[in-house]
Amino acid sequence: MSPVGEVDQRVLEFANVVGASDPVTVVGGRTQWAVGGTPEPGTREVRAPIGIWSHEPEEMTVRCGAGTTLGELTEQLARHGQMVPFDMAPEATVGGVLSVGHSGLRRLRYGHIRDLVLQIRHIDHSGQIVSSGGPTVKNVSGYDLCRLMVGSLGKFGCIAEVTLRCLPIPAVTRWFTGFLDPFEIFNQMYRPSAILWDGNQVWVCIEGVVSDVAAQASLFDFEEVTGPPSLPTAGRLTVEPKELRGHAQKPGERWIAEVGVGVIHTDCVAPHRTISDVNLSLMKDLEDRLDPNNRLNPGRQVLVR
Amino acid sequence: MVHKSADEKLLSDLRSFLGDRARDGDFELGLYSKDGSVLKGDPMIVCLPIDTEEVQQIVLACRKHDRPFLARGSGTGLAGGAVPVGDPVVIATAKMNKILDVDIDNRIAWVEPGVLNLDLSRELSPLGFHFAPDPSSQQVCSIGGNVANNSGGPHCLAYGVTSAHVAAVEVVLPDGRVTLLGDLTPESPGYDLRGLFIGSEGTMGIATKVAVRLTPNPPEVRTLLLDFADVRDGAAAVSSIIAAGLIPAALEMMDQRAIEIVEAFVNAGYPTEADAVLLVELDGLPGGVEHGVEVVRAVAEHHQVGSVRVAADDAERALLWKGRKNAFGAVARIKPDYYLHDTVVPRGKLVEVLEKVYQIADAYDLIAVNVFHAGDGNLHPILAYDADEKGVLERVQAAGRAIVTASIEAGGVLSGEHGIGLEKRDYMGMLFSAHDMATQDLVREALDPDGFANPLKVLPSGSRCSDSFGQHVPDGAWV
Ligand SMILES: Cc1cc2nc3c(=O)[nH]c(=O)nc-3n(C[C@H](O)[C@H](O)[C@H](O)COP(=O)(O)OP(=O)(O)OC[C@H]3O[C@@H](n4cnc5c(N)ncnc54)[C@H](O)[C@@H]3O)c2cc1C
């Protein structure tokens, strides 16, 4: 328990549920359940606490149980004109989305979701509560374990509680489409929220006040659409943003790329990316230290070669 | 204090490949015994490598002779992170100061760690980009130091701190292996070691190359100066601006004393009769900026603003910022020394904590000057003093501790951007439980199992065995 800043009763209860002995996995909305493989049979399933425990609009922060769904979070924040731009399925949970660590569709403007995490309380392998980060919008007190938890697929602990930074919902959000060069759009537009491209057609999300959005949209020969195209879900490839240009030539698959970001959503299975030997040894060492008995999400793997 | 004589064998090993860039002269050792904090340490040898390979060789030589080492950028850190304790070899990055590659298509620049923050943004400016983190020390601090401290700056309110702007870091690990943490893809495979390294204050290895993200320069910028007859109204305006759904590019506050001394120093035209001023910057596309100006005006009027000055051109804008950015220099004109804290509190608690800061300063008979990143709730109370005054340092330290305590009691944290280093190391227990710190230590150990990199920093000694936090300043360092 932290000496300052009370730990919520629900976190304490969750620590008891997680316990200290048997293999355990946290179930969220099962929207990205297969990422990293499914847990070994017999692994006990637990659910993280739910609910928005505090939202302070003038602080632009929200603290919630990790089991809270994005749908609930979105709805609550929207009442005060705020959002957390996760851009994932509404039934996904906050803890689940952070554990998987995939960024949302508007990353081009809002950055990676890990940068919106201010504080995490998790239950470690020994059933104890660990707090990292801090509740304020800015903080460099101690090692940044929050960043490490994002994308760790629950291998370092069961996320119980999360404090996030919120952003104001922009005055308007509009999607446009056209058959244009996405790289040209990327170079000319000032901070669009997303540029999607299937090798042929482009979809652009522009947000801001009405006049700016209209002016930006008028730079190109666009047609307005209601939203983004449906994304293929079988694979998620990540490449350097400039390598996307070369991707245009590859035939056969249906894919949609996030231009300027480097994520490619494809209907083919994406190959695993290799991790250097040095990094792999460091990462394995971290796993051994933080989960010596391999009871956290056994079977699920971050370190596939 | 006399420095210990350098380990001759180690020195000759280092000289075999560094030549006269491995030094142990009194002048150098004196220079590298301090950083921007009030603490002082005792370096053993100072090395000035020019590339990754040399850094690696230095680290291997240190290991061979069982000597810890410490990375040092420009030495502007304010928490004693670069103060050498435990007789380390100092590895200064001053000669690793090249911008290696500007990759516009990836919006990335590869730089060496000794590149100065402002030099980078100046270099990028003609291309239409900049490096978003802009510490007030940006003319002199290094990118390596920014990475190690996860530094912030006025414009981090809208753009985020260093961690959000670094894609990858090449690191010489404490065992001498060289690796790249992170990469230029949006999701590098495995755990986020990059994110862990950033902010680790040199205790997990030495950054030898950094891939920083380029941020496009905004098409429109507007800077406003608001003055208030009561600091409370100014602080309330900060909360109201944010609550109105606006995230200014910067939202800085200066109190009455700061205004007075800054104005006397730079003549920026700050209203010296005001109790507080807010410097607000809005940037982006013209419509959004215009809308922002209106919102700020309306909020300010609601909070009894005295006047709203909108900078008419770049020159006036620069002048308004000059006041803010020279506040520390201005303080030096009233007292030769200053001691600065860096706590963050919820914005809604700014007034309450500011009042406590004044009370604490009064109680310890010190002068407190406040210039700070109000938009983030990041307080920077400056305690100005004269080190020659007898007993003043004890008062300064006691007042500092009281300020930290008040901030944490208000729901805040120890440090918003300066880091923990040596100075706030023993305060960590105010914010974290013994188990929290033991977990942090476990993670640190994965990267530096033998404690060679910047020893005795960040975590109180004995973090693994719960409660023996040792003395405030370790042997070999003094204030
Ligand atoms: C007047 C003034 C104003 C300031 N304003 C701000 C501000 O607005 N925001 C802010 O965040 N900070 C501010 N600072 C603090 C300081 O400038 C920053 O922390 C800065 O990033 C330190 O950079 P440096 O090059 O001086 O690092 P140093 O002081 O040399 O080192 C700082 C730490 O980084 C480590 N380090 C340095 N280089 C490397 C490397 N290559 N690899 C690994 N570790 C390394 C050191 O070991 C040390 O722990 C201010 C300081 C002053 C004096």
Short mmCIF file of N, CA and C in Angstrom, two decimals, chain A residues 1-4 57-60 101-103 107 112 114-115 124 126 128-145 147-148 152 155-156 165 167-168 186-187 190-191 209 211-212 216 236 238-242 261-263 273-276 278-279 281-283 285-287 289-290 302-303, chain B residues 103 105-107 149-150 157 159 164 173 177 179-181 183-187 189-195 200 203-204 217-219 239 242-243 245 247 284-288 344 346-348 373 376 378 408 411 413-420 428-433 435-436 439-440 442-446 458-459:
data_model
loop_
_atom_site.label_atom_id
_atom_site.label_comp_id
_atom_site.label_asym_id
_atom_site.label_seq_id
_atom_site.Cartn_x
_atom_site.Cartn_y
_atom_site.Cartn_z
N MET A 1 0.84 -1.20 0.00
CA MET A 1 0.00 0.00 0.00
C MET A 1 0.87 1.25 0.00
N SER A 2 0.45 2.26 -0.70
CA SER A 2 1.24 3.48 -0.71
C SER A 2 1.00 4.26 0.56
N PRO A 3 2.04 4.88 1.09
CA PRO A 3 1.88 5.65 2.32
C PRO A 3 0.93 6.82 2.13
N VAL A 4 0.98 7.42 0.96
CA VAL A 4 0.11 8.55 0.70
C VAL A 4 -0.79 8.19 -0.48
N PRO A 57 -12.93 16.97 -14.19
CA PRO A 57 -12.81 17.65 -15.49
C PRO A 57 -11.75 18.73 -15.51
N GLU A 58 -11.62 19.52 -14.42
CA GLU A 58 -10.65 20.61 -14.47
C GLU A 58 -9.22 20.10 -14.31
N GLU A 59 -9.07 18.85 -13.84
CA GLU A 59 -7.73 18.25 -13.81
C GLU A 59 -7.44 17.49 -15.09
N MET A 60 -8.52 17.19 -15.82
CA MET A 60 -8.42 16.37 -17.04
C MET A 60 -7.79 15.03 -16.74
N GLY A 101 -1.61 -2.98 -25.64
CA GLY A 101 -0.73 -1.87 -26.00
C GLY A 101 -0.76 -1.44 -27.46
N HIS A 102 -1.81 -1.81 -28.18
CA HIS A 102 -1.92 -1.30 -29.55
C HIS A 102 -2.51 0.10 -29.53
N SER A 103 -1.96 0.96 -30.35
CA SER A 103 -2.45 2.33 -30.36
C SER A 103 -3.73 2.44 -31.19
N ARG A 107 -3.81 7.88 -33.72
CA ARG A 107 -2.48 8.05 -33.12
C ARG A 107 -1.69 9.18 -33.76
N HIS A 112 0.74 7.69 -28.91
CA HIS A 112 0.48 6.34 -28.43
C HIS A 112 -0.30 6.39 -27.12
N ARG A 114 0.04 4.75 -24.56
CA ARG A 114 0.85 4.62 -23.34
C ARG A 114 1.18 5.99 -22.75
N ASP A 115 1.21 7.01 -23.61
CA ASP A 115 1.57 8.34 -23.11
C ASP A 115 0.40 9.03 -22.39
N ASP A 124 0.93 -7.85 -8.11
CA ASP A 124 2.08 -8.58 -8.64
C ASP A 124 1.96 -10.08 -8.36
N SER A 126 3.11 -11.93 -6.24
CA SER A 126 2.98 -12.35 -4.84
C SER A 126 1.68 -11.86 -4.21
N GLN A 128 0.70 -8.84 -4.02
CA GLN A 128 0.82 -7.51 -3.40
C GLN A 128 0.53 -6.39 -4.40
N ILE A 129 0.08 -5.27 -3.85
CA ILE A 129 -0.25 -4.12 -4.70
C ILE A 129 1.02 -3.32 -4.99
N VAL A 130 1.22 -2.96 -6.26
CA VAL A 130 2.34 -2.10 -6.64
C VAL A 130 1.77 -0.86 -7.32
N SER A 131 2.15 0.32 -6.83
CA SER A 131 1.73 1.57 -7.48
C SER A 131 2.91 2.13 -8.23
N SER A 132 2.65 2.59 -9.43
CA SER A 132 3.71 3.30 -10.14
C SER A 132 3.13 4.50 -10.85
N GLY A 133 4.01 5.45 -11.17
CA GLY A 133 3.54 6.72 -11.72
C GLY A 133 2.93 7.55 -10.61
N GLY A 134 2.07 8.48 -10.98
CA GLY A 134 1.43 9.33 -9.98
C GLY A 134 0.16 9.91 -10.55
N PRO A 135 -0.68 10.46 -9.67
CA PRO A 135 -2.01 10.88 -10.12
C PRO A 135 -2.02 12.20 -10.91
N THR A 136 -0.92 12.94 -10.92
CA THR A 136 -0.94 14.24 -11.56
C THR A 136 -0.58 14.13 -13.05
N VAL A 137 -0.90 15.19 -13.81
CA VAL A 137 -0.71 15.12 -15.27
C VAL A 137 0.76 15.06 -15.67
N LYS A 138 1.65 15.37 -14.75
CA LYS A 138 3.06 15.36 -15.07
C LYS A 138 3.78 14.76 -13.87
N ASN A 139 4.76 13.91 -14.11
CA ASN A 139 5.39 13.22 -13.00
C ASN A 139 6.62 12.47 -13.47
N VAL A 140 7.74 12.67 -12.81
CA VAL A 140 8.91 11.84 -13.10
C VAL A 140 9.50 11.26 -11.81
N SER A 141 8.61 10.93 -10.86
CA SER A 141 9.08 10.42 -9.58
C SER A 141 9.29 8.92 -9.67
N GLY A 142 10.52 8.50 -9.76
CA GLY A 142 10.82 7.06 -9.77
C GLY A 142 10.82 6.48 -11.18
N TYR A 143 11.13 5.18 -11.25
CA TYR A 143 11.20 4.53 -12.56
C TYR A 143 9.82 4.43 -13.19
N ASP A 144 9.82 4.51 -14.50
CA ASP A 144 8.56 4.60 -15.22
C ASP A 144 7.98 3.20 -15.50
N LEU A 145 7.48 2.56 -14.46
CA LEU A 145 6.94 1.21 -14.64
C LEU A 145 5.64 1.22 -15.44
N ARG A 147 5.03 2.71 -18.25
CA ARG A 147 5.34 2.47 -19.67
C ARG A 147 5.60 0.98 -19.88
N LEU A 148 6.27 0.38 -18.91
CA LEU A 148 6.62 -1.04 -19.00
C LEU A 148 5.37 -1.93 -18.96
N SER A 152 2.49 -5.29 -22.01
CA SER A 152 3.16 -6.43 -21.36
C SER A 152 2.24 -7.64 -21.25
N LYS A 155 1.96 -9.97 -18.19
CA LYS A 155 3.03 -10.86 -17.72
C LYS A 155 3.72 -10.32 -16.47
N PHE A 156 3.53 -9.04 -16.18
CA PHE A 156 4.20 -8.45 -15.03
C PHE A 156 3.24 -8.21 -13.86
N ARG A 165 -4.86 10.44 -18.50
CA ARG A 165 -5.00 11.83 -18.86
C ARG A 165 -6.12 11.93 -19.90
N LEU A 167 -8.47 14.26 -22.75
CA LEU A 167 -8.31 15.36 -23.70
C LEU A 167 -9.68 15.93 -24.01
N PRO A 168 -9.74 17.19 -24.44
CA PRO A 168 -11.04 17.72 -24.82
C PRO A 168 -11.52 17.10 -26.14
N PHE A 186 0.08 13.87 -45.96
CA PHE A 186 0.85 13.87 -44.71
C PHE A 186 1.80 15.07 -44.66
N ASN A 187 2.41 15.38 -45.78
CA ASN A 187 3.36 16.49 -45.80
C ASN A 187 2.71 17.86 -45.78
N TYR A 190 -1.64 20.11 -41.60
CA TYR A 190 -1.12 20.31 -40.26
C TYR A 190 -1.85 19.38 -39.28
N ARG A 191 -1.15 18.42 -38.77
CA ARG A 191 -1.63 17.49 -37.75
C ARG A 191 -3.03 16.93 -37.95
N VAL A 209 -11.77 23.11 -34.90
CA VAL A 209 -12.93 23.98 -35.06
C VAL A 209 -13.36 23.94 -36.53
N SER A 211 -13.98 25.97 -38.97
CA SER A 211 -13.30 26.70 -40.05
C SER A 211 -11.97 26.05 -40.42
N ASP A 212 -11.23 25.58 -39.42
CA ASP A 212 -9.95 24.92 -39.70
C ASP A 212 -10.16 23.61 -40.46
N GLN A 216 -8.65 22.86 -44.12
CA GLN A 216 -7.73 21.74 -44.35
C GLN A 216 -8.30 20.80 -45.42
N ARG A 236 -1.68 -7.47 -37.86
CA ARG A 236 -1.30 -6.08 -37.59
C ARG A 236 0.21 -6.02 -37.75
N THR A 238 3.73 -3.70 -38.24
CA THR A 238 4.22 -2.36 -37.96
C THR A 238 5.55 -2.14 -38.67
N VAL A 239 5.63 -1.07 -39.42
CA VAL A 239 6.83 -0.75 -40.19
C VAL A 239 7.19 0.72 -39.98
N GLU A 240 8.39 1.09 -40.36
CA GLU A 240 8.74 2.52 -40.31
C GLU A 240 7.78 3.27 -41.23
N PRO A 241 7.32 4.44 -40.80
CA PRO A 241 6.34 5.16 -41.62
C PRO A 241 6.75 5.27 -43.09
N LYS A 242 8.03 5.52 -43.36
CA LYS A 242 8.39 5.74 -44.77
C LYS A 242 8.40 4.46 -45.59
N VAL A 261 2.22 6.82 -39.42
CA VAL A 261 2.36 6.04 -38.18
C VAL A 261 3.14 4.76 -38.45
N GLY A 262 2.65 4.00 -39.45
CA GLY A 262 3.36 2.77 -39.82
C GLY A 262 2.66 1.48 -39.42
N VAL A 263 1.39 1.60 -38.96
CA VAL A 263 0.63 0.37 -38.67
C VAL A 263 -0.10 -0.05 -39.95
N ARG A 273 7.82 -10.30 -35.40
CA ARG A 273 9.05 -9.51 -35.58
C ARG A 273 10.09 -10.01 -34.59
N THR A 274 11.32 -10.04 -35.04
CA THR A 274 12.36 -10.58 -34.17
C THR A 274 12.84 -9.52 -33.18
N ILE A 275 13.32 -10.00 -32.07
CA ILE A 275 13.87 -9.14 -31.03
C ILE A 275 15.35 -9.48 -30.94
N SER A 276 16.19 -8.47 -30.83
CA SER A 276 17.63 -8.74 -30.80
C SER A 276 17.98 -9.59 -29.58
N VAL A 278 20.29 -9.30 -27.37
CA VAL A 278 20.55 -8.53 -26.15
C VAL A 278 19.22 -8.13 -25.50
N ASN A 279 18.32 -7.57 -26.32
CA ASN A 279 17.04 -7.14 -25.75
C ASN A 279 16.25 -8.33 -25.22
N SER A 281 17.41 -11.01 -23.92
CA SER A 281 17.93 -11.45 -22.62
C SER A 281 17.48 -10.50 -21.51
N LEU A 282 17.44 -9.21 -21.81
CA LEU A 282 16.97 -8.25 -20.80
C LEU A 282 15.50 -8.49 -20.48
N MET A 283 14.72 -8.73 -21.53
CA MET A 283 13.28 -8.90 -21.35
C MET A 283 12.96 -10.19 -20.58
N ASP A 285 14.91 -11.61 -18.49
CA ASP A 285 15.34 -11.38 -17.13
C ASP A 285 14.24 -10.63 -16.36
N LEU A 286 13.64 -9.66 -17.01
CA LEU A 286 12.54 -8.93 -16.37
C LEU A 286 11.39 -9.87 -16.04
N GLU A 287 11.06 -10.74 -16.97
CA GLU A 287 9.97 -11.71 -16.72
C GLU A 287 10.30 -12.58 -15.51
N ARG A 289 12.24 -11.95 -13.05
CA ARG A 289 12.23 -11.20 -11.80
C ARG A 289 10.81 -10.86 -11.35
N LEU A 290 9.99 -10.48 -12.30
CA LEU A 290 8.66 -9.97 -11.93
C LEU A 290 7.62 -11.09 -11.81
N VAL A 302 4.81 -12.53 -24.88
CA VAL A 302 5.23 -11.28 -25.50
C VAL A 302 6.48 -11.54 -26.35
N LEU A 303 7.29 -12.47 -25.85
CA LEU A 303 8.59 -12.70 -26.46
C LEU A 303 8.60 -13.88 -27.42
N ASP B 103 15.59 12.63 -40.82
CA ASP B 103 14.82 11.74 -41.67
C ASP B 103 13.38 12.26 -41.72
N ASP B 105 10.94 11.89 -43.83
CA ASP B 105 9.85 10.97 -44.16
C ASP B 105 9.37 10.17 -42.95
N ASN B 106 10.29 9.91 -42.03
CA ASN B 106 9.90 9.22 -40.79
C ASN B 106 9.64 10.21 -39.66
N ARG B 107 9.85 11.50 -39.95
CA ARG B 107 9.74 12.54 -38.91
C ARG B 107 10.60 12.19 -37.69
N ASN B 149 16.37 12.25 -17.84
CA ASN B 149 15.47 12.84 -16.84
C ASN B 149 14.03 12.90 -17.31
N ASN B 150 13.75 12.44 -18.50
CA ASN B 150 12.41 12.57 -19.09
C ASN B 150 11.92 14.01 -18.91
N LEU B 157 2.81 20.93 -21.90
CA LEU B 157 1.40 20.89 -21.51
C LEU B 157 0.57 20.30 -22.65
N TYR B 159 2.06 19.09 -25.66
CA TYR B 159 2.76 18.12 -26.51
C TYR B 159 3.32 16.91 -25.77
N ALA B 164 7.40 10.89 -24.84
CA ALA B 164 6.48 10.84 -25.99
C ALA B 164 7.19 11.25 -27.28
N LEU B 173 24.90 -0.64 -22.29
CA LEU B 173 24.38 -1.18 -21.03
C LEU B 173 25.49 -1.22 -19.98
N ARG B 177 27.45 -4.18 -23.11
CA ARG B 177 26.79 -4.53 -24.36
C ARG B 177 26.11 -3.28 -24.93
N THR B 179 23.00 -1.84 -27.30
CA THR B 179 21.72 -2.28 -27.86
C THR B 179 20.85 -1.09 -28.22
N LEU B 180 19.87 -1.36 -29.06
CA LEU B 180 18.92 -0.33 -29.43
C LEU B 180 17.60 -0.63 -28.74
N LEU B 181 17.12 0.31 -27.94
CA LEU B 181 15.84 0.14 -27.27
C LEU B 181 14.80 0.93 -28.05
N ASP B 183 12.42 1.35 -31.65
CA ASP B 183 12.84 1.49 -33.05
C ASP B 183 11.92 2.49 -33.72
N LEU B 184 12.02 2.61 -35.03
CA LEU B 184 11.23 3.64 -35.70
C LEU B 184 9.83 3.17 -36.08
N THR B 185 9.53 1.91 -35.79
CA THR B 185 8.18 1.43 -36.07
C THR B 185 7.26 1.85 -34.92
N PRO B 186 5.97 1.87 -35.17
CA PRO B 186 5.06 2.37 -34.13
C PRO B 186 4.96 1.48 -32.90
N GLU B 187 5.19 0.18 -33.06
CA GLU B 187 5.12 -0.70 -31.90
C GLU B 187 6.30 -1.66 -31.97
N PRO B 189 8.74 -4.64 -31.05
CA PRO B 189 8.35 -5.91 -30.44
C PRO B 189 8.91 -6.08 -29.03
N GLY B 190 8.18 -6.80 -28.22
CA GLY B 190 8.62 -7.05 -26.84
C GLY B 190 8.18 -5.96 -25.89
N TYR B 191 8.77 -5.96 -24.71
CA TYR B 191 8.42 -4.97 -23.69
C TYR B 191 9.04 -3.61 -24.01
N ASP B 192 8.45 -2.56 -23.46
CA ASP B 192 8.88 -1.20 -23.77
C ASP B 192 10.10 -0.79 -22.93
N LEU B 193 11.25 -1.36 -23.27
CA LEU B 193 12.48 -1.01 -22.54
C LEU B 193 12.86 0.45 -22.79
N ARG B 194 12.50 0.94 -23.98
CA ARG B 194 12.74 2.34 -24.29
C ARG B 194 12.07 3.24 -23.24
N GLY B 195 10.77 2.94 -23.01
CA GLY B 195 10.00 3.72 -22.04
C GLY B 195 10.57 3.61 -20.64
N SER B 200 15.30 7.14 -16.42
CA SER B 200 16.00 6.30 -15.44
C SER B 200 17.28 6.96 -14.94
N THR B 203 20.86 5.41 -14.61
CA THR B 203 21.12 4.23 -13.78
C THR B 203 20.92 2.92 -14.54
N MET B 204 20.59 3.01 -15.82
CA MET B 204 20.37 1.78 -16.58
C MET B 204 21.30 1.70 -17.79
N ASN B 217 6.17 22.63 -36.94
CA ASN B 217 5.96 23.94 -36.35
C ASN B 217 4.53 24.39 -36.62
N PRO B 218 3.89 24.97 -35.61
CA PRO B 218 2.49 25.37 -35.81
C PRO B 218 2.39 26.54 -36.78
N PRO B 219 1.36 26.53 -37.63
CA PRO B 219 1.20 27.63 -38.59
C PRO B 219 0.89 28.97 -37.90
N SER B 239 -7.29 26.77 -13.87
CA SER B 239 -8.22 25.63 -13.85
C SER B 239 -9.36 25.85 -14.82
N ILE B 242 -8.49 25.23 -18.54
CA ILE B 242 -8.43 23.79 -18.85
C ILE B 242 -9.84 23.20 -18.84
N ALA B 243 -10.63 23.57 -17.83
CA ALA B 243 -11.98 23.02 -17.73
C ALA B 243 -12.84 23.44 -18.91
N GLY B 245 -12.05 23.23 -21.79
CA GLY B 245 -11.75 22.35 -22.93
C GLY B 245 -10.63 22.85 -23.80
N ILE B 247 -6.55 23.23 -24.35
CA ILE B 247 -5.20 22.89 -23.87
C ILE B 247 -4.24 23.83 -24.56
N GLY B 284 -1.46 26.38 -33.40
CA GLY B 284 -2.22 25.47 -34.26
C GLY B 284 -2.72 26.19 -35.49
N LEU B 285 -3.88 25.74 -35.98
CA LEU B 285 -4.47 26.38 -37.16
C LEU B 285 -5.19 27.65 -36.73
N PRO B 286 -5.34 28.62 -37.64
CA PRO B 286 -5.82 29.94 -37.25
C PRO B 286 -7.18 29.95 -36.54
N GLY B 287 -8.12 29.14 -37.01
CA GLY B 287 -9.46 29.14 -36.41
C GLY B 287 -9.41 28.70 -34.96
N GLY B 288 -8.67 27.64 -34.70
CA GLY B 288 -8.56 27.11 -33.34
C GLY B 288 -7.86 28.10 -32.43
N VAL B 344 4.50 18.52 -8.26
CA VAL B 344 3.28 18.75 -9.06
C VAL B 344 2.09 18.53 -8.15
N PRO B 346 -2.44 18.80 -8.02
CA PRO B 346 -3.63 18.98 -8.87
C PRO B 346 -3.84 20.48 -9.10
N ARG B 347 -4.24 20.85 -10.32
CA ARG B 347 -4.39 22.28 -10.60
C ARG B 347 -5.29 22.98 -9.60
N GLY B 348 -6.33 22.26 -9.18
CA GLY B 348 -7.29 22.82 -8.24
C GLY B 348 -6.68 23.15 -6.88
N HIS B 373 5.10 26.03 -14.26
CA HIS B 373 4.25 25.49 -15.32
C HIS B 373 2.85 25.26 -14.75
N ASP B 376 0.21 22.48 -15.92
CA ASP B 376 0.42 21.11 -15.46
C ASP B 376 0.34 20.99 -13.95
N ASN B 378 2.61 22.13 -12.12
CA ASN B 378 4.02 21.86 -11.78
C ASN B 378 4.64 23.10 -11.14
N ILE B 408 2.73 16.82 -1.45
CA ILE B 408 2.26 15.43 -1.48
C ILE B 408 0.96 15.29 -0.70
N GLY B 411 -2.06 15.81 -2.64
CA GLY B 411 -2.32 14.84 -3.71
C GLY B 411 -1.33 14.95 -4.85
N VAL B 413 2.94 14.98 -6.44
CA VAL B 413 4.09 14.07 -6.56
C VAL B 413 5.39 14.84 -6.30
N LEU B 414 6.47 14.08 -6.15
CA LEU B 414 7.77 14.65 -5.79
C LEU B 414 8.39 15.52 -6.86
N SER B 415 8.28 15.04 -8.11
CA SER B 415 8.97 15.75 -9.17
C SER B 415 8.18 15.68 -10.47
N GLY B 416 8.04 16.83 -11.11
CA GLY B 416 7.33 16.87 -12.38
C GLY B 416 8.25 16.70 -13.57
N GLU B 417 9.51 17.14 -13.40
CA GLU B 417 10.41 17.07 -14.55
C GLU B 417 11.88 17.03 -14.20
N HIS B 418 12.26 17.41 -13.01
CA HIS B 418 13.70 17.46 -12.71
C HIS B 418 14.26 16.11 -12.29
N GLY B 419 13.40 15.22 -11.88
CA GLY B 419 13.86 13.89 -11.50
C GLY B 419 14.16 13.80 -10.01
N ILE B 420 14.58 12.62 -9.60
CA ILE B 420 14.80 12.32 -8.19
C ILE B 420 16.28 12.46 -7.83
N MET B 428 11.52 9.48 -1.58
CA MET B 428 10.70 8.54 -2.34
C MET B 428 9.68 7.81 -1.47
N GLY B 429 10.08 7.56 -0.24
CA GLY B 429 9.18 6.86 0.69
C GLY B 429 7.94 7.66 1.05
N MET B 430 7.94 8.96 0.72
CA MET B 430 6.74 9.76 0.97
C MET B 430 5.67 9.44 -0.07
N LEU B 431 6.11 8.94 -1.20
CA LEU B 431 5.19 8.72 -2.32
C LEU B 431 4.94 7.25 -2.58
N PHE B 432 5.95 6.44 -2.30
CA PHE B 432 5.84 5.02 -2.62
C PHE B 432 6.01 4.16 -1.39
N SER B 433 5.35 3.02 -1.41
CA SER B 433 5.51 2.06 -0.32
C SER B 433 6.84 1.35 -0.48
N HIS B 435 7.25 -1.72 -0.78
CA HIS B 435 7.11 -2.74 -1.82
C HIS B 435 7.14 -2.12 -3.22
N ASP B 436 6.55 -0.93 -3.35
CA ASP B 436 6.63 -0.23 -4.65
C ASP B 436 8.10 -0.01 -5.02
N THR B 439 10.00 -3.11 -5.94
CA THR B 439 9.67 -3.53 -7.31
C THR B 439 10.47 -2.69 -8.32
N GLN B 440 10.54 -1.39 -8.07
CA GLN B 440 11.33 -0.54 -8.96
C GLN B 440 12.79 -0.99 -8.97
N LEU B 442 13.93 -3.96 -8.37
CA LEU B 442 14.01 -5.24 -9.07
C LEU B 442 14.15 -4.99 -10.58
N VAL B 443 13.40 -4.03 -11.06
CA VAL B 443 13.42 -3.70 -12.48
C VAL B 443 14.76 -3.04 -12.84
N ARG B 444 15.21 -2.13 -12.00
CA ARG B 444 16.50 -1.49 -12.26
C ARG B 444 17.60 -2.54 -12.35
N GLU B 445 17.54 -3.50 -11.42
CA GLU B 445 18.56 -4.54 -11.38
C GLU B 445 18.61 -5.40 -12.63
N ALA B 446 17.48 -5.51 -13.31
CA ALA B 446 17.49 -6.31 -14.54
C ALA B 446 18.44 -5.67 -15.55
N VAL B 458 18.28 7.81 -7.32
CA VAL B 458 16.85 7.52 -7.51
C VAL B 458 16.19 6.78 -6.34
N LEU B 459 16.70 5.60 -6.01
CA LEU B 459 16.05 4.86 -4.93
C LEU B 459 16.87 4.97 -3.65
#
